Amino acid sequence: MHLFFAHFFSFAILFFAIDGFAQSPDLHDRLAACAACHGEHGEGKRGAEYYPHLAGKPAGYLFDQLQGFRDGRRVYPQMVSLVQYLDDAYFHDIADYYAAQTPRLRAADNAATSLSAAMQARAEQLVQHGDAAAGMPACSACHGADLTGLEPGIPALVGLPADYIVAQLGGWQNGVRHSTAPDCMANIAGKL
């Protein structure tokens, strides 16, 4: 119940700030709704590992995701309700703010179950070299050698909880998640 009220209160702050009733020159104040799940500076929050961190991700990627929630390419009711009436100028402000924050480079779920040696080797193979036989490029080929993302629109993977990444891959496999064309991740996720 507490989380419901936090979301409601954050939504009210965001709505009134956008609608002109409580104008604030400080974008940080207007992002209280984002902070409720993603952390004050987009760093993520302990206990909210299913919400990705936003800090330091490429602005182009963040902008595209906000548009995706508004325009129906991404479906998550809480996000849709927060952004459905926002315009691209506001999305650019949000994306630029979070892109300028210090990126999160540590895993959010350090207590996650350890991978077996075979699974660890397979994961490293996919990240560093891909799987040529399956037609899959290395994760690092697009997301960067350190998986920190690349401008203009490829997100960081480093520091994201494993369960969040698995859920997003499942979204592409099931056709729930879509990216702007070319939707490379739908193709790659389909081969996993």
Backbone as a printed PyTorch tensor [residue, N CA C, xyz], in Angstrom:
tensor([[[  0.8220,  -1.1760,   0.0000],
         [  0.0000,   0.0000,   0.0000],
         [  0.8720,   1.2480,   0.0000]],

        [[  1.9920,   1.1950,   0.7520],
         [  2.9010,   2.3350,   0.8080],
         [  3.4340,   2.6700,  -0.5830]],

        [[  3.7880,   1.6470,  -1.3570],
         [  4.3050,   1.8720,  -2.7100],
         [  3.2510,   2.5260,  -3.5950]],

        [[  1.9850,   2.1470,  -3.4310],
         [  0.9100,   2.7700,  -4.2100],
         [  0.8700,   4.2690,  -3.9490]],

        [[  0.9130,   4.6540,  -2.6650],
         [  0.8460,   6.0780,  -2.3320],
         [  2.0880,   6.8180,  -2.8110]],

        [[  3.2410,   6.1590,  -2.7610],
         [  4.4640,   6.8000,  -3.2620],
         [  4.3310,   7.0690,  -4.7550]],

        [[  3.8060,   6.0870,  -5.5040],
         [  3.5980,   6.2780,  -6.9450],
         [  2.5580,   7.3630,  -7.2010]],

        [[  1.4660,   7.3390,  -6.4440],
         [  0.4170,   8.3270,  -6.6450],
         [  0.9380,   9.7320,  -6.3630]],

        [[  1.6380,   9.8970,  -5.2370],
         [  2.1700,  11.1960,  -4.8790],
         [  3.1830,  11.6630,  -5.9180]],

        [[  4.0600,  10.7580,  -6.3670],
         [  5.0540,  11.1150,  -7.3780],
         [  4.3850,  11.5000,  -8.6830]],

        [[  3.3380,  10.7650,  -9.0510],
         [  2.6150,  11.0910, -10.2750],
         [  1.9790,  12.4760, -10.1650]],

        [[  1.4020,  12.7750,  -8.9960],
         [  0.7730,  14.0820,  -8.8060],
         [  1.7890,  15.2010,  -8.9430]],

        [[  2.9730,  15.0190,  -8.3750],
         [  4.0250,  16.0290,  -8.5020],
         [  4.3990,  16.2190,  -9.9610]],

        [[  4.6110,  15.1190, -10.6750],
         [  4.9790,  15.1940, -12.0870],
         [  3.8730,  15.8470, -12.8970]],

        [[  2.6240,  15.4680, -12.6640],
         [  1.5020,  16.0130, -13.4180],
         [  1.3960,  17.5190, -13.2160]],

        [[  1.4200,  17.9430, -11.9600],
         [  1.2620,  19.3670, -11.6960],
         [  2.4470,  20.1670, -12.2070]],

        [[  3.6420,  19.6010, -12.1360],
         [  4.8100,  20.3160, -12.6470],
         [  4.6940,  20.5020, -14.1540]],

        [[  4.1780,  19.5030, -14.8400],
         [  4.0490,  19.5950, -16.2900],
         [  2.8770,  20.4710, -16.6780]],

        [[  1.8090,  20.3670, -15.9140],
         [  0.5960,  21.0830, -16.2690],
         [  0.6570,  22.5670, -15.9070]],

        [[  1.7260,  22.9980, -15.2740],
         [  1.9010,  24.4160, -15.0130],
         [  1.3740,  24.8820, -13.6610]],

        [[  0.8450,  23.9960, -12.8340],
         [  0.3000,  24.4190, -11.5590],
         [  1.3840,  24.5960, -10.5000]],

        [[  2.4680,  23.8960, -10.6290],
         [  3.5400,  23.9840,  -9.6400],
         [  4.8660,  24.0560, -10.3760]],

        [[  5.0500,  25.0780, -11.1490],
         [  6.2600,  25.2090, -11.9450],
         [  7.4880,  25.2390, -11.0480]],

        [[  8.5040,  24.5020, -11.4330],
         [  9.7640,  24.4990, -10.7300],
         [ 10.8700,  24.6460, -11.7550]],

        [[ 11.7890,  25.5650, -11.5370],
         [ 12.8740,  25.7160, -12.4960],
         [ 13.8640,  24.5620, -12.4180]],

        [[ 13.8010,  23.7750, -11.3720],
         [ 14.7420,  22.6900, -11.1580],
         [ 14.1580,  21.3780, -11.6710]],

        [[ 14.7390,  20.8650, -12.7360],
         [ 14.2630,  19.6070, -13.3170],
         [ 14.3130,  18.4870, -12.2830]],

        [[ 15.3040,  18.5220, -11.4210],
         [ 15.4350,  17.4850, -10.4010],
         [ 14.1680,  17.3650,  -9.5610]],

        [[ 13.5730,  18.4840,  -9.1800],
         [ 12.3330,  18.4590,  -8.4060],
         [ 11.1910,  17.8610,  -9.2100]],

        [[ 11.1850,  18.1180, -10.5060],
         [ 10.1140,  17.6210, -11.3530],
         [ 10.2480,  16.1260, -11.6550]],

        [[ 11.3660,  15.5280, -11.2710],
         [ 11.5820,  14.1080, -11.5450],
         [ 11.3070,  13.2250, -10.3330]],

        [[ 10.5500,  13.7070,  -9.3840],
         [ 10.2430,  12.9270,  -8.1890],
         [  9.5500,  11.6080,  -8.5400]],

        [[  8.7160,  11.6150,  -9.5580],
         [  8.0360,  10.3720,  -9.9590],
         [  9.0460,   9.3440, -10.4480]],

        [[ 10.0660,   9.7910, -11.1520],
         [ 11.1030,   8.8800, -11.6400],
         [ 11.9110,   8.3170, -10.4670]],

        [[ 12.2260,   9.2100,  -9.5130],
         [ 13.0500,   8.8260,  -8.3600],
         [ 12.3920,   7.7610,  -7.5020]],

        [[ 11.0750,   7.7170,  -7.4870],
         [ 10.3760,   6.7360,  -6.6540],
         [ 10.7970,   5.3070,  -6.9820]],

        [[ 11.0960,   5.0400,  -8.2340],
         [ 11.5000,   3.6870,  -8.6390],
         [ 12.9640,   3.5940,  -9.0610]],

        [[ 13.4860,   4.6450,  -9.6890],
         [ 14.8090,   4.5790, -10.2970],
         [ 15.9100,   5.2130,  -9.4510]],

        [[ 15.5600,   5.7860,  -8.3020],
         [ 16.5430,   6.4350,  -7.4510],
         [ 16.6240,   7.9210,  -7.7380]],

        [[ 17.0930,   8.6700,  -6.7430],
         [ 17.1050,  10.1240,  -6.8280],
         [ 17.8710,  10.6440,  -8.0380]],

        [[ 18.9450,   9.9760,  -8.3930],
         [ 19.7470,  10.3890,  -9.5460],
         [ 19.7630,   9.3190, -10.6280]],

        [[ 18.7880,   8.4210, -10.5900],
         [ 18.7200,   7.3490, -11.5740],
         [ 19.6810,   6.2140, -11.3000]],

        [[ 20.2130,   6.1690, -10.0840],
         [ 21.2150,   5.1650,  -9.7250],
         [ 20.6210,   3.8080,  -9.4060]],

        [[ 19.3070,   3.6980,  -9.3740],
         [ 18.6420,   2.4710,  -8.9710],
         [ 18.4320,   2.4780,  -7.4670]],

        [[ 17.6020,   1.5720,  -6.9880],
         [ 17.3070,   1.5180,  -5.5630],
         [ 17.3680,   0.0810,  -5.0920]],

        [[ 17.9560,  -0.1170,  -3.9450],
         [ 17.9620,  -1.4460,  -3.3470],
         [ 16.5220,  -1.8090,  -3.0080]],

        [[ 16.1360,  -3.0210,  -3.3280],
         [ 14.7620,  -3.4440,  -3.1050],
         [ 13.8670,  -3.1640,  -4.2990]],

        [[ 14.4120,  -2.5050,  -5.3140],
         [ 13.6480,  -2.2140,  -6.5300],
         [ 14.4560,  -2.6820,  -7.7380]],

        [[ 15.0090,  -3.8840,  -7.6430],
         [ 15.9060,  -4.3860,  -8.6750],
         [ 15.2370,  -4.6330, -10.0190]],

        [[ 13.9130,  -4.6680, -10.0530],
         [ 13.2500,  -4.8660, -11.3390],
         [ 13.0840,  -3.5550, -12.0930]],

        [[ 13.4810,  -2.4460, -11.4690],
         [ 13.4790,  -1.1600, -12.1430],
         [ 14.9130,  -0.8490, -12.5190]],

        [[ 15.1920,  -0.5890, -13.7710],
         [ 16.5870,  -0.3780, -14.1690],
         [ 17.1250,   0.9490, -13.6630]],

        [[ 18.4400,   1.0010, -13.5120],
         [ 19.0610,   2.2790, -13.2280],
         [ 19.1300,   3.0610, -14.5420]],

        [[ 19.0850,   4.3570, -14.4550],
         [ 19.0800,   5.2280, -15.6360],
         [ 20.3630,   6.0400, -15.7410]],

        [[ 21.0560,   6.2190, -14.6410],
         [ 22.2240,   7.0930, -14.5840],
         [ 23.2980,   6.6730, -15.5760]],

        [[ 23.7410,   7.6430, -16.3620],
         [ 24.8380,   7.4270, -17.2800],
         [ 24.5090,   6.6910, -18.5590]],

        [[ 23.2540,   6.2900, -18.7270],
         [ 22.8880,   5.6180, -19.9780],
         [ 22.8240,   6.6580, -21.0910]],

        [[ 23.0550,   6.2410, -22.3240],
         [ 23.0250,   7.2080, -23.4330],
         [ 21.6950,   7.9480, -23.5210]],

        [[ 21.7700,   9.2560, -23.7000],
         [ 20.5650,  10.0840, -23.7730],
         [ 19.6500,   9.6300, -24.8950]],

        [[ 20.2210,   9.2480, -26.0280],
         [ 19.3960,   8.7850, -27.1470],
         [ 18.6020,   7.5480, -26.7960]],

        [[ 19.2100,   6.6460, -26.0650],
         [ 18.5180,   5.4370, -25.6270],
         [ 17.3850,   5.7870, -24.6650]],

        [[ 17.6750,   6.6220, -23.6690],
         [ 16.6510,   6.9890, -22.6980],
         [ 15.4810,   7.7040, -23.3700]],

        [[ 15.7880,   8.6050, -24.2850],
         [ 14.7440,   9.3100, -25.0290],
         [ 13.8660,   8.3120, -25.7900]],

        [[ 14.4880,   7.3710, -26.4670],
         [ 13.7470,   6.3720, -27.2450],
         [ 12.8580,   5.5170, -26.3470]],

        [[ 13.3380,   5.1690, -25.1500],
         [ 12.5270,   4.3450, -24.2490],
         [ 11.3120,   5.1200, -23.7500]],

        [[ 11.5000,   6.3950, -23.4230],
         [ 10.3670,   7.2170, -22.9970],
         [  9.3290,   7.3130, -24.1090]],

        [[  9.7880,   7.5410, -25.3360],
         [  8.8600,   7.5590, -26.4740],
         [  8.1780,   6.2040, -26.6140]],

        [[  8.9350,   5.1320, -26.4100],
         [  8.3740,   3.7880, -26.5330],
         [  7.2320,   3.5460, -25.5650]],

        [[  7.3820,   3.9970, -24.3310],
         [  6.2940,   3.8530, -23.3590],
         [  5.1000,   4.6970, -23.7650]],

        [[  5.3520,   5.8940, -24.2260],
         [  4.2450,   6.7790, -24.6230],
         [  3.5530,   6.2720, -25.8850]],

        [[  4.3330,   5.7710, -26.8370],
         [  3.8020,   5.4400, -28.1540],
         [  3.4230,   3.9700, -28.3330]],

        [[  3.5780,   3.1460, -27.2870],
         [  3.0970,   1.7730, -27.3400],
         [  4.1120,   0.7180, -27.7380]],

        [[  5.3780,   1.0720, -27.9360],
         [  6.3920,   0.0620, -28.2520],
         [  6.8350,  -0.6850, -27.0050]],

        [[  6.7130,  -0.0490, -25.8540],
         [  7.0070,  -0.6930, -24.5760],
         [  5.7560,  -0.6260, -23.7260]],

        [[  5.4920,  -1.7180, -23.0180],
         [  4.2720,  -1.7880, -22.2220],
         [  4.6380,  -2.0870, -20.7760]],

        [[  4.4410,  -1.0970, -19.9460],
         [  4.5580,  -1.2390, -18.5000],
         [  3.6230,  -0.1810, -17.9340]],

        [[  2.4730,  -0.5840, -17.4000],
         [  1.4110,   0.3660, -17.0540],
         [  1.8480,   1.5720, -16.2240]],

        [[  2.7360,   1.3600, -15.2440],
         [  3.1570,   2.4840, -14.4150],
         [  3.9000,   3.5330, -15.2470]],

        [[  4.7600,   3.0860, -16.1410],
         [  5.4990,   4.0320, -16.9830],
         [  4.5660,   4.6970, -17.9960]],

        [[  3.6950,   3.9180, -18.5870],
         [  2.7660,   4.4810, -19.5680],
         [  1.9420,   5.5950, -18.9300]],

        [[  1.4470,   5.3520, -17.7120],
         [  0.6150,   6.3720, -17.0610],
         [  1.4090,   7.6350, -16.7440]],

        [[  2.7020,   7.5040, -16.4990],
         [  3.5130,   8.6720, -16.1760],
         [  3.9040,   9.4950, -17.3990]],

        [[  4.0440,   8.8570, -18.5550],
         [  4.5870,   9.5810, -19.7070],
         [  3.5990,   9.7840, -20.8510]],

        [[  2.4030,   9.2630, -20.7420],
         [  1.4960,   9.2610, -21.8850],
         [  1.1440,  10.6420, -22.4210]],

        [[  1.2510,  11.6740, -21.5950],
         [  0.8890,  13.0160, -22.0520],
         [  2.0900,  13.9520, -22.1770]],

        [[  3.2800,  13.4180, -22.0520],
         [  4.4790,  14.2530, -22.1310],
         [  4.9450,  14.3980, -23.5770]],

        [[  5.6040,  15.5130, -23.8510],
         [  6.0770,  15.7440, -25.2160],
         [  7.5700,  15.4290, -25.3370]],

        [[  8.0500,  15.4370, -26.5690],
         [  9.4340,  15.0680, -26.8340],
         [ 10.4280,  16.0300, -26.1790]],

        [[ 10.0810,  17.3010, -26.0770],
         [ 10.9920,  18.2580, -25.4390],
         [ 11.2430,  17.8720, -23.9810]],

        [[ 10.1940,  17.4780, -23.2910],
         [ 10.3430,  17.0590, -21.9040],
         [ 11.1430,  15.7610, -21.8290]],

        [[ 10.9020,  14.8390, -22.7760],
         [ 11.6790,  13.5940, -22.8220],
         [ 13.1630,  13.8870, -23.0000]],

        [[ 13.4940,  14.8640, -23.8430],
         [ 14.9050,  15.2270, -24.0230],
         [ 15.4950,  15.7460, -22.7160]],

        [[ 14.7460,  16.5560, -21.9770],
         [ 15.2260,  17.0660, -20.6880],
         [ 15.4980,  15.9160, -19.7210]],

        [[ 14.5630,  14.9820, -19.6410],
         [ 14.7160,  13.8290, -18.7490],
         [ 15.9240,  13.0000, -19.1690]],

        [[ 16.0190,  12.6820, -20.4530],
         [ 17.1140,  11.8470, -20.9580],
         [ 18.4660,  12.5110, -20.7290]],

        [[ 18.5570,  13.8030, -21.0040],
         [ 19.8230,  14.5160, -20.8170],
         [ 20.2260,  14.5540, -19.3440]],

        [[ 19.2460,  14.7390, -18.4650],
         [ 19.5320,  14.7620, -17.0320],
         [ 20.1360,  13.4300, -16.5870]],

        [[ 19.4670,  12.3210, -16.9020],
         [ 19.9580,  11.0250, -16.4340],
         [ 21.2420,  10.6130, -17.1350]],

        [[ 21.4080,  10.9560, -18.3920],
         [ 22.6430,  10.6190, -19.1080],
         [ 23.8490,  11.3100, -18.4750]],

        [[ 23.6490,  12.4770, -17.8840],
         [ 24.7380,  13.2430, -17.2750],
         [ 25.1010,  12.7540, -15.8710]],

        [[ 24.3230,  11.8380, -15.3020],
         [ 24.5960,  11.3410, -13.9570],
         [ 25.6780,  10.2640, -13.9950]],

        [[ 26.2960,  10.0300, -12.8600],
         [ 27.3430,   9.0150, -12.7540],
         [ 26.7470,   7.6340, -12.9900]],

        [[ 27.2920,   6.8820, -13.9410],
         [ 26.7140,   5.5630, -14.2420],
         [ 26.9380,   4.5630, -13.1150]],

        [[ 26.0570,   3.6160, -13.0540],
         [ 26.1650,   2.5370, -12.0730],
         [ 26.9650,   1.4250, -12.7320]],

        [[ 28.0370,   1.0190, -12.0950],
         [ 28.9080,   0.0080, -12.6890],
         [ 29.0040,  -1.2650, -11.8570]],

        [[ 28.1790,  -1.3610, -10.8400],
         [ 28.1830,  -2.5770, -10.0310],
         [ 26.8270,  -3.2570, -10.1490]],

        [[ 26.8320,  -4.5370,  -9.9720],
         [ 25.5890,  -5.2890, -10.0690],
         [ 24.6610,  -4.9320,  -8.9190]],

        [[ 23.3730,  -4.8830,  -9.2110],
         [ 22.3870,  -4.5700,  -8.1880],
         [ 22.0330,  -5.7890,  -7.3580]],

        [[ 22.3150,  -6.9570,  -7.8800],
         [ 21.8960,  -8.1840,  -7.2060],
         [ 23.1020,  -9.0680,  -6.8960]],

        [[ 23.9950,  -8.5530,  -6.0670],
         [ 25.2030,  -9.2930,  -5.7260],
         [ 24.9050, -10.6210,  -5.0470]],

        [[ 23.7310, -10.7380,  -4.4450],
         [ 23.3890, -11.9660,  -3.7400],
         [ 22.7170, -12.9830,  -4.6660]],

        [[ 22.7000, -12.7090,  -5.9610],
         [ 22.0570, -13.6240,  -6.9030],
         [ 22.7660, -14.9740,  -6.8930]],

        [[ 22.0250, -15.9900,  -7.2640],
         [ 22.5720, -17.3280,  -7.3390],
         [ 23.7550, -17.3440,  -8.2980]],

        [[ 24.8300, -17.9680,  -7.8890],
         [ 26.0220, -18.0570,  -8.7270],
         [ 25.7750, -18.9900,  -9.8970]],

        [[ 26.4230, -18.6630, -11.0050],
         [ 26.3370, -19.5200, -12.1810],
         [ 27.2880, -20.6910, -12.0350]],

        [[ 26.9190, -21.8190, -12.6130],
         [ 27.8420, -22.9480, -12.6560],
         [ 29.0040, -22.5650, -13.5690]],

        [[ 30.0770, -23.2950, -13.5020],
         [ 31.2480, -23.0000, -14.3380],
         [ 30.8780, -23.0550, -15.8220]],

        [[ 30.0490, -24.0130, -16.2050],
         [ 29.6460, -24.1440, -17.6090],
         [ 28.7800, -22.9570, -18.0420]],

        [[ 27.8550, -22.5470, -17.1700],
         [ 27.0000, -21.4010, -17.5050],
         [ 27.8110, -20.1150, -17.5620]],

        [[ 28.7770, -19.9570, -16.6620],
         [ 29.6480, -18.7790, -16.6660],
         [ 30.4480, -18.7230, -17.9590]],

        [[ 30.9880, -19.8610, -18.3920],
         [ 31.7650, -19.9070, -19.6320],
         [ 30.8880, -19.5650, -20.8370]],

        [[ 29.6610, -20.0750, -20.8530],
         [ 28.7390, -19.7810, -21.9620],
         [ 28.3700, -18.3010, -21.9730]],

        [[ 28.1130, -17.7310, -20.8030],
         [ 27.7830, -16.3110, -20.7150],
         [ 28.9430, -15.4600, -21.2150]],

        [[ 30.1530, -15.7770, -20.7860],
         [ 31.3250, -15.0290, -21.2410],
         [ 31.5080, -15.1500, -22.7430]],

        [[ 31.2720, -16.3380, -23.2860],
         [ 31.3680, -16.5430, -24.7350],
         [ 30.3840, -15.6250, -25.4660]],

        [[ 29.1320, -15.6070, -25.0200],
         [ 28.1250, -14.7650, -25.6710],
         [ 28.4540, -13.2860, -25.5490]],

        [[ 28.9040, -12.8640, -24.3920],
         [ 29.2090, -11.4460, -24.1790],
         [ 30.4090, -11.0170, -25.0100]],

        [[ 31.4730, -11.7980, -25.0090],
         [ 32.7160, -11.3830, -25.6480],
         [ 32.8220, -11.7570, -27.1210]],

        [[ 32.2300, -12.8960, -27.5110],
         [ 32.4380, -13.3900, -28.8780],
         [ 31.1520, -13.7130, -29.6350]],

        [[ 30.0380, -13.7970, -28.9400],
         [ 28.7880, -14.1620, -29.5880],
         [ 28.7390, -15.6420, -29.8900]],

        [[ 27.8970, -16.0040, -30.8300],
         [ 27.7560, -17.4000, -31.2620],
         [ 27.5570, -17.3760, -32.7680]],

        [[ 28.6480, -17.5190, -33.4880],
         [ 28.6070, -17.4300, -34.9560],
         [ 27.6830, -18.4790, -35.5500]],

        [[ 27.6710, -19.6840, -35.0010],
         [ 26.8190, -20.7440, -35.5390],
         [ 25.3390, -20.3850, -35.4480]],

        [[ 24.9640, -19.6460, -34.4150],
         [ 23.5630, -19.2380, -34.2410],
         [ 23.2860, -17.8740, -34.8730]],

        [[ 24.3300, -17.2470, -35.4290],
         [ 24.1440, -15.9330, -36.0490],
         [ 23.9690, -14.8110, -35.0430]],

        [[ 24.5750, -14.9780, -33.8600],
         [ 24.4410, -13.9690, -32.8060],
         [ 25.7550, -13.2320, -32.6140]],

        [[ 25.7230, -11.9050, -32.7260],
         [ 26.9380, -11.1340, -32.4420],
         [ 27.2000, -11.1070, -30.9360]],

        [[ 28.4100, -10.7460, -30.5770],
         [ 28.7530, -10.5870, -29.1620],
         [ 27.9630,  -9.4270, -28.5810]],

        [[ 27.5550,  -9.5480, -27.3300],
         [ 26.8720,  -8.4370, -26.6500],
         [ 27.7550,  -7.1970, -26.6860]],

        [[ 29.0610,  -7.4040, -26.4840],
         [ 30.0030,  -6.2860, -26.4410],
         [ 30.1540,  -5.5970, -27.7990]],

        [[ 29.7890,  -6.2540, -28.8790],
         [ 29.8960,  -5.6310, -30.2030],
         [ 28.9750,  -4.4210, -30.3190]],

        [[ 27.8360,  -4.4630, -29.6460],
         [ 26.8830,  -3.3480, -29.6990],
         [ 26.8750,  -2.5290, -28.4160]],

        [[ 26.9990,  -3.2000, -27.2820],
         [ 26.8500,  -2.5240, -25.9880],
         [ 28.1740,  -1.9900, -25.4450]],

        [[ 29.2600,  -2.1890, -26.1770],
         [ 30.5660,  -1.6840, -25.7720],
         [ 31.3890,  -2.7460, -25.0740]],

        [[ 32.7070,  -2.6110, -25.1780],
         [ 33.6150,  -3.6040, -24.6100],
         [ 33.3780,  -3.8180, -23.1170]],

        [[ 33.0170,  -2.7610, -22.4060],
         [ 32.7540,  -2.8650, -20.9690],
         [ 31.2620,  -2.9280, -20.6620]],

        [[ 30.4320,  -3.0640, -21.7000],
         [ 28.9780,  -3.1280, -21.5870],
         [ 28.3930,  -1.8660, -20.9630]],

        [[ 29.0460,  -0.7280, -21.1980],
         [ 28.6030,   0.5370, -20.6310],
         [ 27.7090,   1.3210, -21.5830]],

        [[ 27.3640,   0.7430, -22.7310],
         [ 26.4710,   1.3920, -23.6810],
         [ 27.2200,   2.3130, -24.6180]],

        [[ 26.5680,   2.6550, -25.7200],
         [ 27.1650,   3.5250, -26.7370],
         [ 26.1260,   4.5110, -27.2290]],

        [[ 26.5540,   5.7470, -27.4190],
         [ 25.6710,   6.7430, -28.0290],
         [ 25.5030,   6.3880, -29.5000]],

        [[ 24.3880,   6.6640, -30.1110],
         [ 23.3400,   7.4680, -29.5120],
         [ 22.2720,   6.6650, -28.7940]],

        [[ 22.1790,   5.3580, -28.9950],
         [ 21.0030,   4.7030, -28.4590],
         [ 21.1570,   3.2870, -27.9600]],

        [[ 22.3660,   2.8670, -27.5920],
         [ 22.5340,   1.5020, -27.1140],
         [ 22.8030,   1.5500, -25.6100]],

        [[ 21.9730,   0.8750, -24.8090],
         [ 22.0770,   1.0240, -23.3470],
         [ 23.2220,   0.2360, -22.7360]],

        [[ 23.5790,   0.6510, -21.5290],
         [ 24.5190,  -0.0980, -20.7100],
         [ 23.8160,  -1.3480, -20.1960]],

        [[ 24.5630,  -2.4150, -20.1000],
         [ 24.0680,  -3.6350, -19.4700],
         [ 24.7260,  -3.8390, -18.1110]],

        [[ 25.9280,  -3.3110, -17.9650],
         [ 26.6630,  -3.4650, -16.7160],
         [ 25.8480,  -2.8540, -15.5740]],

        [[ 25.7970,  -3.5700, -14.4790],
         [ 25.0900,  -3.0850, -13.3070],
         [ 23.6110,  -3.4100, -13.2710]],

        [[ 23.0580,  -3.9130, -14.3720],
         [ 21.6380,  -4.2760, -14.3600],
         [ 21.4590,  -5.6330, -13.6770]],

        [[ 20.3990,  -5.7970, -12.9150],
         [ 20.1350,  -7.0970, -12.2920],
         [ 19.9010,  -8.1700, -13.3620]],

        [[ 20.3960,  -9.3510, -13.0930],
         [ 20.2430, -10.4590, -14.0370],
         [ 18.7700, -10.7160, -14.3550]],

        [[ 17.9150, -10.6710, -13.3320],
         [ 16.4980, -10.9330, -13.5620],
         [ 15.8720,  -9.8980, -14.4840]],

        [[ 16.3190,  -8.6490, -14.3900],
         [ 15.7990,  -7.6060, -15.2610],
         [ 16.2000,  -7.8900, -16.7110]],

        [[ 17.4540,  -8.2550, -16.9280],
         [ 17.9140,  -8.5500, -18.2980],
         [ 17.1540,  -9.7410, -18.8610]],

        [[ 16.9920, -10.7860, -18.0610],
         [ 16.2470, -11.9650, -18.5210],
         [ 14.8120, -11.5770, -18.8800]],

        [[ 14.1800, -10.7450, -18.0660],
         [ 12.8030, -10.3180, -18.3440],
         [ 12.7220,  -9.5320, -19.6520]],

        [[ 13.7060,  -8.6720, -19.9110],
         [ 13.6790,  -7.8910, -21.1490],
         [ 13.8850,  -8.7860, -22.3690]],

        [[ 14.8060,  -9.7320, -22.2700],
         [ 15.0030, -10.6800, -23.3690],
         [ 13.7260, -11.4840, -23.6190]],

        [[ 13.0690, -11.8870, -22.5320],
         [ 11.7930, -12.5900, -22.6690],
         [ 10.7410, -11.7300, -23.3380]],

        [[ 10.7350, -10.4260, -23.0390],
         [  9.8060,  -9.5010, -23.6860],
         [ 10.0130,  -9.4400, -25.1860]],

        [[ 11.2760,  -9.4430, -25.6180],
         [ 11.5420,  -9.4570, -27.0640],
         [ 11.1530, -10.8070, -27.6660]],

        [[ 11.4600, -11.8940, -26.9700],
         [ 11.1070, -13.2130, -27.4880],
         [  9.5990, -13.3710, -27.6490]],

        [[  8.8360, -12.8150, -26.7230],
         [  7.3820, -12.9560, -26.7450],
         [  6.6770, -11.8620, -27.5290]],

        [[  7.4340, -10.9310, -28.0830],
         [  6.8370,  -9.8620, -28.8730],
         [  6.1840,  -8.7620, -28.0540]],

        [[  6.4760,  -8.7000, -26.7500],
         [  5.9110,  -7.6690, -25.8950],
         [  6.7420,  -6.3950, -25.9700]],

        [[  8.0410,  -6.5530, -26.1070],
         [  8.9360,  -5.3940, -26.1780],
         [  9.3940,  -5.2000, -27.6150]],

        [[  9.4610,  -3.9330, -28.0210],
         [  9.9010,  -3.5730, -29.3690],
         [ 10.8200,  -2.3660, -29.2890]],

        [[ 11.7740,  -2.3070, -30.1820],
         [ 12.6400,  -1.1470, -30.3040],
         [ 12.3740,  -0.4970, -31.6440]],

        [[ 12.9540,   0.6910, -31.8140],
         [ 12.8340,   1.3330, -33.1180],
         [ 13.5920,   0.5010, -34.1380]],

        [[ 13.1800,   0.5950, -35.3780],
         [ 13.8050,  -0.1830, -36.4520],
         [ 15.2460,   0.2610, -36.6600]],

        [[ 16.1290,  -0.6480, -36.9310],
         [ 15.9000,  -2.0810, -36.9580],
         [ 15.8980,  -2.6500, -35.5330]],

        [[ 14.9580,  -3.4750, -35.2110],
         [ 14.8220,  -4.0150, -33.8670],
         [ 15.7470,  -5.2310, -33.7460]],

        [[ 17.0310,  -4.9460, -33.6340],
         [ 18.0310,  -5.9990, -33.5930],
         [ 17.8480,  -6.9490, -32.4230]],

        [[ 17.4320,  -6.4200, -31.2820],
         [ 17.3140,  -7.2650, -30.1020],
         [ 16.1990,  -8.3020, -30.2500]],

        [[ 15.1560,  -8.0050, -30.9810],
         [ 14.1200,  -9.0200, -31.1980],
         [ 14.7110, -10.2000, -31.9570]],

        [[ 15.5240,  -9.9100, -32.9360],
         [ 16.1790, -10.9680, -33.7170],
         [ 17.1470, -11.7720, -32.8470]],

        [[ 17.9540, -11.0670, -32.0660],
         [ 18.9400, -11.7460, -31.2200],
         [ 18.2540, -12.5570, -30.1290]],

        [[ 17.2690, -11.9790, -29.4670],
         [ 16.5700, -12.6870, -28.3880],
         [ 15.8850, -13.9370, -28.9260]],

        [[ 15.4030, -13.8770, -30.1370],
         [ 14.7580, -15.0430, -30.7410],
         [ 15.7040, -16.2070, -30.9640]],

        [[ 17.0000, -15.9310, -30.9750],
         [ 17.9920, -16.9910, -31.2040],
         [ 18.5380, -17.5730, -29.9050]],

        [[ 18.1740, -16.9750, -28.7880],
         [ 18.6830, -17.4840, -27.5050],
         [ 17.9240, -18.7310, -27.0800]]])
